[in-house]
mmCIF file of C-alpha atoms in Angstrom:
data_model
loop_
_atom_site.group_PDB
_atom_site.id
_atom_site.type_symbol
_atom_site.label_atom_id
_atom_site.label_comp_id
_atom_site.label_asym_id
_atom_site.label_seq_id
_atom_site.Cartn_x
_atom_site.Cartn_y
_atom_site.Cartn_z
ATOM 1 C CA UNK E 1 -1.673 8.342 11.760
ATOM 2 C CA UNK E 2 -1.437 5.264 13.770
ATOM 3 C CA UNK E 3 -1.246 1.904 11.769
ATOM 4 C CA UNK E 4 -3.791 0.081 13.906
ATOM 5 C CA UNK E 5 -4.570 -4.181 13.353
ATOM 6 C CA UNK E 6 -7.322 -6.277 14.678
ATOM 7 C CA UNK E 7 -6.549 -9.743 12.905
ATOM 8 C CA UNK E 8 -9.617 -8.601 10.609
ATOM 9 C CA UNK E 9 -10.142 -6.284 7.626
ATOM 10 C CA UNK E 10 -13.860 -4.867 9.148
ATOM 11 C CA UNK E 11 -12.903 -3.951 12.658
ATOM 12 C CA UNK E 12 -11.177 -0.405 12.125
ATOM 13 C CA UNK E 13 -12.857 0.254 8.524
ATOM 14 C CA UNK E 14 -15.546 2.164 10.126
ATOM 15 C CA UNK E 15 -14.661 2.849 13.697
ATOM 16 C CA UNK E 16 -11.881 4.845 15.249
ATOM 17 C CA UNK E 17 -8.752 3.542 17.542
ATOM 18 C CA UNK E 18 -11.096 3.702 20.766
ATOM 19 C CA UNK E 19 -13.260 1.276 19.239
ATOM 20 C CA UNK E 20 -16.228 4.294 18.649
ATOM 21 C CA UNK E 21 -18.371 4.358 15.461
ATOM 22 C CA UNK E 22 -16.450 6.370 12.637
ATOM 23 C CA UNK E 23 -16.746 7.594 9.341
ATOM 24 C CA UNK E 24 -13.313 7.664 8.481
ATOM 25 C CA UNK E 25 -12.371 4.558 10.427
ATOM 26 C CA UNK E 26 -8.328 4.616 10.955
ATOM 27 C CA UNK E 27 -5.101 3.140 9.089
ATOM 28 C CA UNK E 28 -4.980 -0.378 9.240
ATOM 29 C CA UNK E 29 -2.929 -3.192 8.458
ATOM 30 C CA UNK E 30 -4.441 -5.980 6.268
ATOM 31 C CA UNK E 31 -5.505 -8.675 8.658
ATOM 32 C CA UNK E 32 -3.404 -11.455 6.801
ATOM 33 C CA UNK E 33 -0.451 -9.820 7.182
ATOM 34 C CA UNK E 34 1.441 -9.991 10.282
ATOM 35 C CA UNK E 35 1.787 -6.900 12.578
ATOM 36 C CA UNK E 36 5.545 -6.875 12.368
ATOM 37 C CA UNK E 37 6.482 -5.986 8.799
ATOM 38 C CA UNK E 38 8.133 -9.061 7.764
ATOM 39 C CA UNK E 39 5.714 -9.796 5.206
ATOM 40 C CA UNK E 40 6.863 -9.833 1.593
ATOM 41 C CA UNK E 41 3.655 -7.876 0.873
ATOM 42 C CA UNK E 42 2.244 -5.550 3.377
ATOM 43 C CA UNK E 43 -0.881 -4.130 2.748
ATOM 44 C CA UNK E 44 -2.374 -1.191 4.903
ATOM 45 C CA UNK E 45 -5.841 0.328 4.083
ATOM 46 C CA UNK E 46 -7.738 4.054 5.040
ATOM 47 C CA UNK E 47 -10.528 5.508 3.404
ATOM 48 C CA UNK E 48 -10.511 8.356 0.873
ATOM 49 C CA UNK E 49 -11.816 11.216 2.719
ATOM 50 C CA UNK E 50 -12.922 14.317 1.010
ATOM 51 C CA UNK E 51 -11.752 16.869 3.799
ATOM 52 C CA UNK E 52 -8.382 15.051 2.828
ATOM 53 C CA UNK E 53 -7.454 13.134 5.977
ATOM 54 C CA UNK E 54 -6.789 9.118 6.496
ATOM 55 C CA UNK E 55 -5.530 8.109 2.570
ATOM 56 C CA UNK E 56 -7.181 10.858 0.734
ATOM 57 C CA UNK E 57 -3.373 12.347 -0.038
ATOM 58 C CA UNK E 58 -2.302 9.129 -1.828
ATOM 59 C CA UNK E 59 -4.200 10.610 -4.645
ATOM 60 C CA UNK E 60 -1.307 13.038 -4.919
ATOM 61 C CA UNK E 61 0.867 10.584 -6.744
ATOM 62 C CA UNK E 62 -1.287 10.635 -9.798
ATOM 63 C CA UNK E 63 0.155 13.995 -10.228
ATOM 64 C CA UNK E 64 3.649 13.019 -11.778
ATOM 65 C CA UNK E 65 5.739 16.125 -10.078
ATOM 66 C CA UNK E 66 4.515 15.287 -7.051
ATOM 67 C CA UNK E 67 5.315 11.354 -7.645
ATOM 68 C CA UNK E 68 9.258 12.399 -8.686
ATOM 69 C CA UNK E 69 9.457 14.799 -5.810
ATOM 70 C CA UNK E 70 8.372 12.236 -2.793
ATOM 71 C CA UNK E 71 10.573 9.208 -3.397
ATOM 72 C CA UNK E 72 9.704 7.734 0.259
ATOM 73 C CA UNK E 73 7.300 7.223 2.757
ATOM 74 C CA UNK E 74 8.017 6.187 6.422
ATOM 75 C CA UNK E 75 6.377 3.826 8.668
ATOM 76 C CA UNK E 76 7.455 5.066 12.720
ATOM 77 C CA UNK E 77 7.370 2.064 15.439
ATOM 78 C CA UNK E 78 8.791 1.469 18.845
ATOM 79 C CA UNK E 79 11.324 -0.281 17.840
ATOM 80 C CA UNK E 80 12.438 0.819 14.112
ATOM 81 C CA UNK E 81 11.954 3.438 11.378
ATOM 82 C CA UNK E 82 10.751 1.884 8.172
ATOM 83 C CA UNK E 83 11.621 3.271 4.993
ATOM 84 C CA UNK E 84 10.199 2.392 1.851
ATOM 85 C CA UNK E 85 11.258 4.050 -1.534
ATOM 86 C CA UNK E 86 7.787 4.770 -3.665
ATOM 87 C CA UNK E 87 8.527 2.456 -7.173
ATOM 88 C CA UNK E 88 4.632 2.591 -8.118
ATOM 89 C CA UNK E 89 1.087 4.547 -8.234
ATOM 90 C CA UNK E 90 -2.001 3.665 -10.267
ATOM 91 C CA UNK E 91 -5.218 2.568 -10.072
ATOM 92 C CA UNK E 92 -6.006 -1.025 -9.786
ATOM 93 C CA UNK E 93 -9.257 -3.322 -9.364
ATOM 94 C CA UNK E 94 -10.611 -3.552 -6.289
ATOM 95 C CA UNK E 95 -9.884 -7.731 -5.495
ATOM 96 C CA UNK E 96 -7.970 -9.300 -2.378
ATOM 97 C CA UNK E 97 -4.470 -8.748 -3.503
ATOM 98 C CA UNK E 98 -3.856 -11.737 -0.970
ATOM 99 C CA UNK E 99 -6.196 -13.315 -1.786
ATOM 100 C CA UNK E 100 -5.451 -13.401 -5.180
ATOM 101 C CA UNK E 101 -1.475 -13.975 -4.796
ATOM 102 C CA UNK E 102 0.157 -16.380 -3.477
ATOM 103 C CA UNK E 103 2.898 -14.138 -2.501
ATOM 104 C CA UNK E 104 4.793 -16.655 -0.469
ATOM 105 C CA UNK E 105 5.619 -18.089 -3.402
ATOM 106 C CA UNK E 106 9.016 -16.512 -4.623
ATOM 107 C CA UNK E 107 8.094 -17.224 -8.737
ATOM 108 C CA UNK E 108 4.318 -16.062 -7.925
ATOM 109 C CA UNK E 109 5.346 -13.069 -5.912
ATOM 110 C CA UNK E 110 7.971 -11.805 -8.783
ATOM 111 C CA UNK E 111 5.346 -12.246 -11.411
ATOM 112 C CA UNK E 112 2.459 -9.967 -9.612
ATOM 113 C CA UNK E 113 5.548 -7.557 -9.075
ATOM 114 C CA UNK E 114 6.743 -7.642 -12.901
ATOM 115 C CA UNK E 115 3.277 -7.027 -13.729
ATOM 116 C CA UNK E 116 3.374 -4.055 -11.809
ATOM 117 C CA UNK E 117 6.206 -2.952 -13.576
ATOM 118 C CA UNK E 118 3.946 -3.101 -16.875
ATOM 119 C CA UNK E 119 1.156 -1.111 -16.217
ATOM 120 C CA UNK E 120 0.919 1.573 -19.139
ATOM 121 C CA UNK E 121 -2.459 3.134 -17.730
ATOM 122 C CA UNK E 122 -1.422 6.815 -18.685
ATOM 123 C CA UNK E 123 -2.127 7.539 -14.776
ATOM 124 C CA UNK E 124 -0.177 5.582 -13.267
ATOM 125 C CA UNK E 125 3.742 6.339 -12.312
ATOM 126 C CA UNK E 126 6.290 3.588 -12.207
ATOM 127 C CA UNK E 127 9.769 4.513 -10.741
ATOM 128 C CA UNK E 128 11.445 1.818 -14.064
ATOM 129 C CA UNK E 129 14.634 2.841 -12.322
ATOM 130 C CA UNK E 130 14.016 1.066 -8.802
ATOM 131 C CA UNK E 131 14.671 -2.702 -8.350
ATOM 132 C CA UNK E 132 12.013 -4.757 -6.495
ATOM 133 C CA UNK E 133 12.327 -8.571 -6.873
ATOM 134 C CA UNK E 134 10.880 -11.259 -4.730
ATOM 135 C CA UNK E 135 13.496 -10.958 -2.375
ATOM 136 C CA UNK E 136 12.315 -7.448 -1.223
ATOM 137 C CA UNK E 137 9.684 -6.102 1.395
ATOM 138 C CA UNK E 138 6.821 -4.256 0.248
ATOM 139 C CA UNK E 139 4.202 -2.221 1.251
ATOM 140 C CA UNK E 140 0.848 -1.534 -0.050
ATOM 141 C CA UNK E 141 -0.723 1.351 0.345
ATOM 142 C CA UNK E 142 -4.412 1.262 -0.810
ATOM 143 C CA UNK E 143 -7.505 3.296 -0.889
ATOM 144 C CA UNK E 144 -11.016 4.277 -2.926
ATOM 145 C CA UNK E 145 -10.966 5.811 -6.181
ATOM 146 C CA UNK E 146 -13.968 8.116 -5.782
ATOM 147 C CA UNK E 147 -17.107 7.235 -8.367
ATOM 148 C CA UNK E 148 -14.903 4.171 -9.304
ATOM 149 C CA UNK E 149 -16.519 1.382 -6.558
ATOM 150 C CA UNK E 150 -14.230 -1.586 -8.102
ATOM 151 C CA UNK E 151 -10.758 0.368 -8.101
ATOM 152 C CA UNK E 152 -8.675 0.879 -5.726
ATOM 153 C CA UNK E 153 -5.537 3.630 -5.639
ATOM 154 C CA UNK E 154 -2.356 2.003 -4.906
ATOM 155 C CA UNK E 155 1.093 3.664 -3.456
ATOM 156 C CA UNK E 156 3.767 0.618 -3.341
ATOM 157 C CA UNK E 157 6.846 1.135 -1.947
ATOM 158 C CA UNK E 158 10.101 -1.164 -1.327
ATOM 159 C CA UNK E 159 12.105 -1.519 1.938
ATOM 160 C CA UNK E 160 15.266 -0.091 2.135
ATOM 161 C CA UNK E 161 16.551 -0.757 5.156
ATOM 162 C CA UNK E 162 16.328 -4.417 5.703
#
């Protein structure tokens, strides 16, 4: 899918990259982050579809095979292949995770990633074996938990080629 941003977090949540009412609405980048990737903390949003499309798949990683067998996800642009190593999936509450975070701050930023690191929900996978410090990239992937209006389903991943 394209990664599509607007500045905003409403403009592509329910309409498609021609700008025309949809359901699904597309992939798109949290509208505090800047469109280049050279945020310490992306965050990129799509709804949970049930005929599977937009984030729907992320739900995959709850399923701890499938979380051991897909160490990476890619993000394609014009000028440069991303690729992020997967160090986290789980469920978390639905608030502004920039809001909430002062990620810019290096001590801040390492604590909301140590915390990460702690979950023990018995859903979620943590990769204990991948370092991610506040030095490091990340990227957010984040969509509905179906029935479950305040969570959200997270896939986090770390930059590996800086």
């Amino acid at each position: 899918y394209p990664i599509l941003y607007s500045g905003d977090d409403e403009t592509y949540l329910h309409t498609d990259l021609y700008g025309n009412a949809s359901k699904s609405g597309c992939i798109f980048m949290e509208g505090n982050n800047v469109p280049d990737f050279n945020d310490c903390h992306t965050i990129l949003y799509g709804h949970n579809m049930k005929n599977g499309s937009m984030f729907a798949s992320l739900h995959n990683f709850e399923d701890q095979q499938v979380f051991e067998e897909n160490p990476y996800f890619y993000i394609y642009t014009e000028d440069k292949t991303y690729v992020y190593e997967i160090f986290a999936a789980y469920k978390y509450n639905a608030i502004h995770l920039i809001y909430n975070f002062d990620l810019d701050n290096p001590e801040i930023f390492q604590n909301y990633l140590d915390q990460i690191f702690e979950v023990r929900d018995m859903s979620a996978n943590i990769r204990q074996d991948v370092t991610v410090n506040a030095d490091n990239r990340i990227v957010t992937l984040s969509t509905c938990v179906s029935g479950e209006k305040n969570m959200r389903y997270l896939v986090q991943g770390v930059l590996l080629n800086e």
